[in-house]
Coordinates of C-alpha atoms in Angstrom, one line a residue:
M1 CA -6.5 37.4 -9.8
S2 CA -3.8 37.7 -7.1
E3 CA -0.9 35.3 -6.8
R4 CA 1.7 34.5 -4.1
T5 CA 4.5 32.1 -3.4
E6 CA 5.5 30.4 -0.2
T7 CA 8.3 28.0 0.8
T8 CA 8.5 25.4 3.5
Q9 CA 10.5 22.3 4.3
V10 CA 7.6 19.9 4.2
L11 CA 4.2 20.5 2.6
I12 CA 1.5 18.4 4.1
I13 CA -1.8 17.8 2.1
G14 CA -4.6 16.9 4.5
A15 CA -5.4 18.3 8.0
G16 CA -6.9 15.1 9.4
P17 CA -5.2 13.1 12.2
A18 CA -2.4 11.8 9.9
G19 CA -1.5 15.3 8.6
M20 CA -1.7 17.1 11.9
L21 CA 0.2 14.4 13.8
L22 CA 2.9 14.5 11.1
S23 CA 3.2 18.3 11.5
H24 CA 3.5 17.9 15.3
L25 CA 6.2 15.2 15.0
L26 CA 8.1 17.3 12.4
A27 CA 8.0 20.3 14.7
D28 CA 9.4 18.3 17.5
A29 CA 12.3 17.4 15.2
G30 CA 12.8 21.1 14.3
V31 CA 11.3 20.8 10.8
E32 CA 8.9 23.4 9.4
S33 CA 5.7 22.5 7.6
I34 CA 2.6 23.9 6.0
V35 CA -0.7 22.0 6.0
L36 CA -3.4 22.2 3.2
E37 CA -7.0 21.0 3.6
T38 CA -9.8 21.2 1.1
R39 CA -12.5 21.0 3.8
S40 CA -13.3 23.5 6.6
E41 CA -11.8 23.1 10.0
E42 CA -15.3 22.4 11.4
Y43 CA -16.0 19.7 8.8
V44 CA -12.7 17.9 9.6
A45 CA -13.3 18.1 13.3
A46 CA -16.8 16.7 13.1
R47 CA -16.1 13.6 11.0
I48 CA -17.2 10.5 12.9
R49 CA -14.6 7.8 12.4
A50 CA -12.6 5.3 14.5
G51 CA -12.8 5.0 18.2
I52 CA -10.2 2.4 19.3
L53 CA -6.6 3.4 19.8
E54 CA -3.9 0.7 19.9
H55 CA -1.4 0.4 22.7
S56 CA 1.4 1.8 20.5
T57 CA -0.7 4.7 19.3
V58 CA -1.4 5.7 22.9
D59 CA 2.3 5.3 23.7
L60 CA 3.3 7.6 20.8
L61 CA 0.7 10.3 21.8
R62 CA 2.0 10.2 25.4
S63 CA 5.6 10.5 24.2
V64 CA 4.9 13.7 22.3
G65 CA 2.6 15.4 24.9
L66 CA -0.7 14.7 23.3
A67 CA -2.3 12.3 25.7
D68 CA -3.3 14.4 28.7
R69 CA -7.0 14.6 27.8
L70 CA -7.0 11.0 26.5
E71 CA -5.9 9.8 29.9
R72 CA -8.5 11.9 31.7
E73 CA -11.5 11.2 29.5
G74 CA -10.6 8.1 27.5
D75 CA -11.4 4.6 28.6
E76 CA -8.8 1.9 28.8
H77 CA -10.0 -1.6 27.8
R78 CA -8.4 -4.9 28.6
G79 CA -10.0 -6.7 25.8
I80 CA -13.2 -7.5 23.8
Y81 CA -16.1 -10.0 23.8
L82 CA -16.6 -12.5 21.0
Q83 CA -20.2 -13.7 20.7
W84 CA -22.4 -16.0 18.7
P85 CA -25.9 -17.3 19.6
H86 CA -25.9 -18.6 23.2
E87 CA -22.2 -18.0 23.8
R88 CA -20.2 -15.0 24.8
H89 CA -16.4 -15.2 25.5
H90 CA -14.1 -12.4 26.9
L91 CA -10.6 -12.1 25.5
D92 CA -8.3 -10.3 28.0
F93 CA -5.6 -8.8 25.9
V94 CA -3.5 -7.8 28.9
D95 CA -3.4 -11.3 30.2
L96 CA -2.8 -12.7 26.7
V97 CA -0.2 -10.3 25.3
G98 CA 0.4 -7.6 28.0
R99 CA -1.2 -4.8 25.9
S100 CA -4.5 -2.9 26.2
V101 CA -6.5 -0.6 23.9
W102 CA -8.2 2.7 24.6
V103 CA -11.7 3.9 23.6
Y104 CA -11.2 7.5 22.4
G105 CA -12.8 8.8 19.3
Q106 CA -11.0 10.1 16.3
T107 CA -12.9 13.4 16.7
E108 CA -11.3 13.7 20.2
V109 CA -7.8 13.0 18.8
Q110 CA -8.4 15.6 16.1
K111 CA -9.4 18.2 18.8
D112 CA -6.2 17.5 20.7
L113 CA -4.0 17.8 17.6
V114 CA -5.7 21.0 16.4
A115 CA -5.3 22.6 19.8
A116 CA -1.6 21.6 20.0
R117 CA -0.8 22.8 16.5
G118 CA -2.8 26.0 17.0
A119 CA -0.9 26.8 20.2
A120 CA 2.4 26.2 18.3
G121 CA 1.4 28.5 15.4
Q122 CA 1.1 25.8 12.8
V123 CA 0.2 27.2 9.4
V124 CA -2.9 25.5 8.1
H125 CA -4.8 26.6 4.9
Y126 CA -8.4 25.3 5.1
E127 CA -11.0 25.3 2.3
V128 CA -8.4 25.3 -0.5
D129 CA -9.3 24.3 -4.1
D130 CA -7.7 23.2 -7.3
V131 CA -4.8 21.4 -5.5
A132 CA -2.1 20.2 -7.9
L133 CA 1.3 18.6 -7.4
H134 CA 4.3 19.5 -9.5
D135 CA 7.9 18.4 -10.1
L136 CA 7.7 15.5 -7.7
E137 CA 10.8 13.8 -9.1
S138 CA 12.9 16.9 -8.5
D139 CA 14.5 18.0 -5.2
R140 CA 12.2 21.0 -5.1
P141 CA 8.6 19.8 -5.6
S142 CA 5.7 22.3 -5.4
V143 CA 2.0 22.4 -4.8
T144 CA -0.4 24.9 -6.3
F145 CA -3.9 25.7 -5.0
T146 CA -6.5 28.4 -4.7
D147 CA -6.8 29.8 -1.2
A148 CA -10.2 30.5 0.5
D149 CA -10.0 34.1 -0.6
G150 CA -9.4 33.2 -4.2
T151 CA -5.7 33.8 -4.3
T152 CA -3.6 31.4 -6.4
V153 CA -0.7 30.1 -4.2
R154 CA 2.4 28.0 -5.0
V155 CA 4.2 26.4 -2.1
T156 CA 7.7 25.0 -2.8
A157 CA 9.1 22.4 -0.4
T158 CA 11.8 19.8 0.0
A159 CA 9.2 17.1 0.3
V160 CA 5.4 16.6 0.0
A161 CA 3.4 14.4 2.4
G162 CA 0.1 13.1 1.0
C163 CA -2.2 12.6 4.0
D164 CA -5.4 13.6 2.1
G165 CA -7.3 10.3 2.1
S166 CA -8.7 8.2 -0.7
F167 CA -10.2 11.1 -2.7
G168 CA -7.4 13.6 -2.5
P169 CA -5.0 14.4 -5.3
S170 CA -1.9 12.8 -3.7
R171 CA -2.8 9.2 -4.5
A172 CA -3.5 10.0 -8.1
A173 CA -0.2 11.9 -8.5
V174 CA 1.7 8.6 -8.5
P175 CA 1.9 7.8 -12.3
D176 CA 0.0 4.8 -13.7
G177 CA 3.2 3.1 -14.7
V178 CA 4.7 3.4 -11.2
R179 CA 1.8 2.4 -8.9
S180 CA 0.3 -1.0 -8.3
T181 CA -3.1 -1.3 -6.5
W182 CA -4.9 -4.2 -4.8
E183 CA -8.6 -3.8 -3.9
R184 CA -11.4 -5.9 -2.5
T185 CA -15.0 -4.7 -2.1
Y186 CA -17.0 -6.7 0.4
P187 CA -20.7 -7.7 -0.3
Y188 CA -22.0 -5.9 2.8
S189 CA -21.9 -2.6 4.6
W190 CA -22.3 -1.3 8.2
L191 CA -25.2 0.7 9.3
G192 CA -23.7 2.8 12.1
I193 CA -25.5 4.8 14.8
L194 CA -24.6 7.1 17.6
A195 CA -27.0 7.0 20.5
D196 CA -27.3 9.2 23.6
V197 CA -27.4 6.3 26.0
A198 CA -24.9 4.8 28.4
P199 CA -23.2 1.7 26.9
S200 CA -24.8 -1.6 27.8
T201 CA -21.4 -3.3 28.0
D202 CA -18.0 -2.6 29.7
E203 CA -16.0 -3.6 26.6
L204 CA -16.8 -4.0 22.9
I205 CA -19.0 -6.9 21.8
Y206 CA -18.3 -8.4 18.4
A207 CA -21.3 -10.6 17.5
W208 CA -21.7 -13.2 14.8
H209 CA -25.4 -13.9 14.1
P210 CA -27.3 -15.7 11.3
D211 CA -29.0 -12.3 10.5
G212 CA -25.7 -10.5 10.2
F213 CA -22.9 -9.1 12.2
A214 CA -23.4 -6.6 15.0
L215 CA -21.0 -4.5 17.1
H216 CA -21.6 -2.7 20.4
S217 CA -19.0 0.0 20.9
M218 CA -19.0 3.3 22.7
R219 CA -17.7 6.8 22.6
S220 CA -18.1 7.8 26.3
E221 CA -19.9 7.0 29.5
S222 CA -23.1 8.5 28.0
V223 CA -22.7 7.8 24.2
S224 CA -22.9 4.4 22.5
R225 CA -21.7 3.6 19.0
L226 CA -23.3 0.5 17.5
Y227 CA -23.2 -1.2 14.0
L228 CA -25.3 -3.6 12.0
Q229 CA -24.3 -5.6 8.9
V230 CA -26.6 -4.6 6.0
P231 CA -26.6 -5.2 2.3
N232 CA -24.6 -2.9 0.1
G233 CA -26.7 0.0 -1.2
T234 CA -29.0 0.0 1.8
P235 CA -30.7 3.4 2.2
V236 CA -30.5 4.8 5.8
D237 CA -34.2 5.6 5.6
D238 CA -35.1 1.9 5.4
W239 CA -34.1 1.5 9.0
S240 CA -36.3 3.2 11.6
D241 CA -35.0 3.7 15.1
D242 CA -37.3 0.9 16.4
R243 CA -36.1 -1.5 13.6
I244 CA -32.5 -0.7 14.5
W245 CA -32.9 -1.4 18.2
D246 CA -34.9 -4.6 17.6
A247 CA -32.1 -5.9 15.3
L248 CA -29.4 -4.9 17.7
A249 CA -31.2 -6.6 20.6
S250 CA -31.6 -9.8 18.6
R251 CA -28.0 -10.0 17.2
L252 CA -26.3 -8.9 20.4
G253 CA -28.2 -11.4 22.6
H254 CA -30.6 -9.3 24.6
G255 CA -31.8 -11.5 27.5
Q256 CA -29.0 -14.0 27.1
D257 CA -27.7 -14.9 30.6
G258 CA -29.5 -11.9 31.9
W259 CA -27.7 -9.3 29.7
E260 CA -29.9 -6.4 28.4
L261 CA -29.4 -3.9 25.7
T262 CA -30.6 -0.5 26.7
P263 CA -32.0 1.6 23.8
G264 CA -31.8 5.4 23.6
P265 CA -32.2 8.4 21.3
I266 CA -30.3 7.9 18.0
T267 CA -28.5 11.1 17.0
D268 CA -26.7 9.9 13.9
K269 CA -27.2 7.2 11.2
S270 CA -24.9 6.4 8.3
V271 CA -24.1 3.5 6.0
L272 CA -20.4 2.6 5.6
P273 CA -19.3 0.4 2.6
M274 CA -16.6 -2.2 3.4
R275 CA -13.5 -2.4 1.3
S276 CA -9.8 -3.1 1.4
Y277 CA -7.3 -1.1 -0.8
V278 CA -3.6 -0.9 -0.9
Q279 CA -1.4 1.2 -3.2
A280 CA 2.3 0.7 -3.6
P281 CA 4.8 2.2 -3.5
M282 CA 4.0 4.8 -0.8
R283 CA 6.7 7.1 -2.1
H284 CA 7.2 8.6 -5.5
G285 CA 10.2 11.0 -5.9
R286 CA 9.6 13.6 -3.1
L287 CA 6.0 12.6 -2.5
F288 CA 5.3 10.4 0.5
L289 CA 1.8 8.9 1.1
A290 CA 0.4 8.1 4.5
G291 CA -2.9 6.9 5.9
D292 CA -5.9 6.5 3.7
A293 CA -4.1 8.0 0.7
A294 CA -2.2 4.7 0.5
H295 CA -4.5 2.1 2.1
I296 CA -8.1 1.5 3.3
V297 CA -9.2 -1.3 5.6
P298 CA -12.6 -2.4 6.7
P299 CA -13.3 -1.2 10.3
T300 CA -13.8 -4.6 11.8
G301 CA -10.2 -4.8 13.1
A302 CA -10.0 -1.2 14.3
K303 CA -6.9 -0.5 12.2
G304 CA -7.6 2.5 10.1
L305 CA -6.5 5.4 12.3
N306 CA -3.9 3.3 14.0
L307 CA -2.3 2.3 10.7
A308 CA -2.2 6.0 9.7
V309 CA -0.4 6.8 13.0
A310 CA 2.1 4.0 12.4
D311 CA 2.8 5.4 8.9
V312 CA 3.4 8.9 10.3
A313 CA 5.6 7.5 13.1
L314 CA 7.9 6.1 10.3
L315 CA 7.6 9.1 8.0
A316 CA 8.4 11.9 10.4
P317 CA 12.0 10.8 11.2
A318 CA 12.5 9.9 7.5
L319 CA 11.5 13.4 6.4
A320 CA 13.5 15.1 9.2
A321 CA 16.7 13.3 8.2
L322 CA 16.0 14.1 4.5
V323 CA 15.3 17.8 4.8
R324 CA 17.7 18.7 7.7
D325 CA 20.7 16.5 6.9
G326 CA 20.2 15.4 3.3
D327 CA 20.2 11.8 4.6
A328 CA 17.8 9.8 2.3
R329 CA 18.3 6.4 3.9
L330 CA 15.1 6.4 6.0
A331 CA 13.2 8.1 3.2
D332 CA 14.3 5.4 0.7
A333 CA 13.2 2.7 3.1
Y334 CA 9.9 4.3 4.1
S335 CA 7.6 2.6 1.6
D336 CA 8.9 -0.9 2.1
D337 CA 8.9 -0.5 5.9
A338 CA 5.4 0.9 6.0
L339 CA 3.9 -1.6 3.6
R340 CA 5.1 -4.5 5.8
R341 CA 2.7 -3.3 8.5
V342 CA 0.0 -2.3 6.0
W343 CA -0.3 -5.8 4.7
R344 CA -0.2 -7.3 8.2
C345 CA -3.1 -5.0 9.2
T346 CA -4.9 -5.6 5.9
H347 CA -4.8 -9.3 6.5
F348 CA -6.0 -9.0 10.1
S349 CA -8.9 -6.7 9.1
W350 CA -9.9 -9.1 6.3
W351 CA -9.7 -12.1 8.7
M352 CA -11.9 -10.4 11.3
T353 CA -14.3 -9.3 8.7
T354 CA -14.7 -12.6 7.0
M355 CA -14.9 -14.5 10.3
L356 CA -17.8 -12.3 11.6
H357 CA -20.0 -11.3 8.7
T358 CA -22.6 -13.7 7.4
G359 CA -23.6 -14.6 3.9
D360 CA -25.9 -17.1 2.1
D361 CA -23.7 -20.2 2.3
P362 CA -24.5 -22.5 5.2
F363 CA -21.1 -24.2 4.8
D364 CA -19.3 -20.9 5.4
A365 CA -21.5 -20.3 8.4
Q366 CA -20.3 -23.5 10.0
L367 CA -16.7 -22.7 9.2
Q368 CA -17.1 -19.3 10.9
R369 CA -18.6 -20.8 14.0
S370 CA -15.7 -23.3 14.2
Q371 CA -13.2 -20.5 13.9
L372 CA -14.8 -18.4 16.5
Q373 CA -14.9 -21.4 18.9
W374 CA -11.2 -22.0 18.3
V375 CA -10.3 -18.3 18.8
A376 CA -12.3 -18.1 22.0
T377 CA -11.1 -21.3 23.6
S378 CA -7.5 -21.8 22.3
Q379 CA -4.7 -19.9 23.9
A380 CA -2.9 -19.7 20.6
G381 CA -6.0 -18.5 18.8
A382 CA -6.8 -15.9 21.4
Q383 CA -3.2 -14.6 21.5
G384 CA -3.1 -14.2 17.7
L385 CA -6.2 -12.0 17.8
A386 CA -5.1 -10.1 20.8
E387 CA -1.6 -9.4 19.4
N388 CA -3.0 -8.0 16.2
Y389 CA -6.0 -6.1 17.7
A390 CA -4.0 -4.4 20.5
G391 CA -1.4 -3.6 18.0
L392 CA 2.1 -4.6 17.1
P393 CA 5.0 -2.4 18.3
L394 CA 5.7 0.6 16.0
G395 CA 8.4 -0.2 13.6
F396 CA 7.2 -3.8 13.1

């Protein structure tokens, strides 16, 4: 079996948005990197994930030349609708906190990043296997893997960035005696669909309903993204297309004040479990974690991708200072600085999730409706939701 060695300044594990954006930001700072990915390029590009970009995320993409297509094809939204039976209220984030959000799918962000890094000659090894991290507490850590052609490769770097999600090797490389974890599994999941039909709403609808939560989102002018709260372990096959559209119509208020939900061909169905997870610290020796490798949030607050971007925005200058100048101050502060935002977003995601998803307790249902009424009619309540949803400034 053939073997080879490589060297770089930063070795990035994971070629999703977090890893590819980090490589882009590092290149802007004059830092070389190599990216590893266990999946194929096509698989990573096709993963259906988040669709809402915070104000700060869009500002960052603009600042590094990655927002041209976003501004042509994305859809800027001023706010969202909050709904429960017989009531629908619009929260205008721009009026409330001076910040908007953009509808632009993670698949589109990934396309833009891959195109930009490809044009710059970024080295990305796809479909690697047997990834293992070594000597993380030294100043020359390394990563070994088997390349797609069966070659055993060792890459030595100054730092390793773990952007490989919750199932990658980076999270587990932090020793048991070092890491602390916090986790919550929610007693419900989302049944998500993509449909080839124009959205029935101009902005997202978050709906509380006695039968369960529903969300009307979108991916473009011709593609709708919709979700239904379902019990954990629900098989996708239990939900026919007709059953899905009937439940969405009921929970989203079809016919309420003349509003109508337009059904269309469903092109994708999947069930997404809901959980929160945080691991600390987000740095061990010369290993730095970012994105889902360090934290998971339920999608209700639209924080997952945006939180990964915020991590990377902190990590890139920290790594640049470390590998270029030997200055470890930002690297030493990275975990604490990142975790401050992580816990803020984890709380907001938990708050949105528990406010909108129904259970079996009628007392809880009355508390939820009271809270929704307060958020929708109180300036302070609406501003709190808007500030968190549209996103705090990077560096918070």
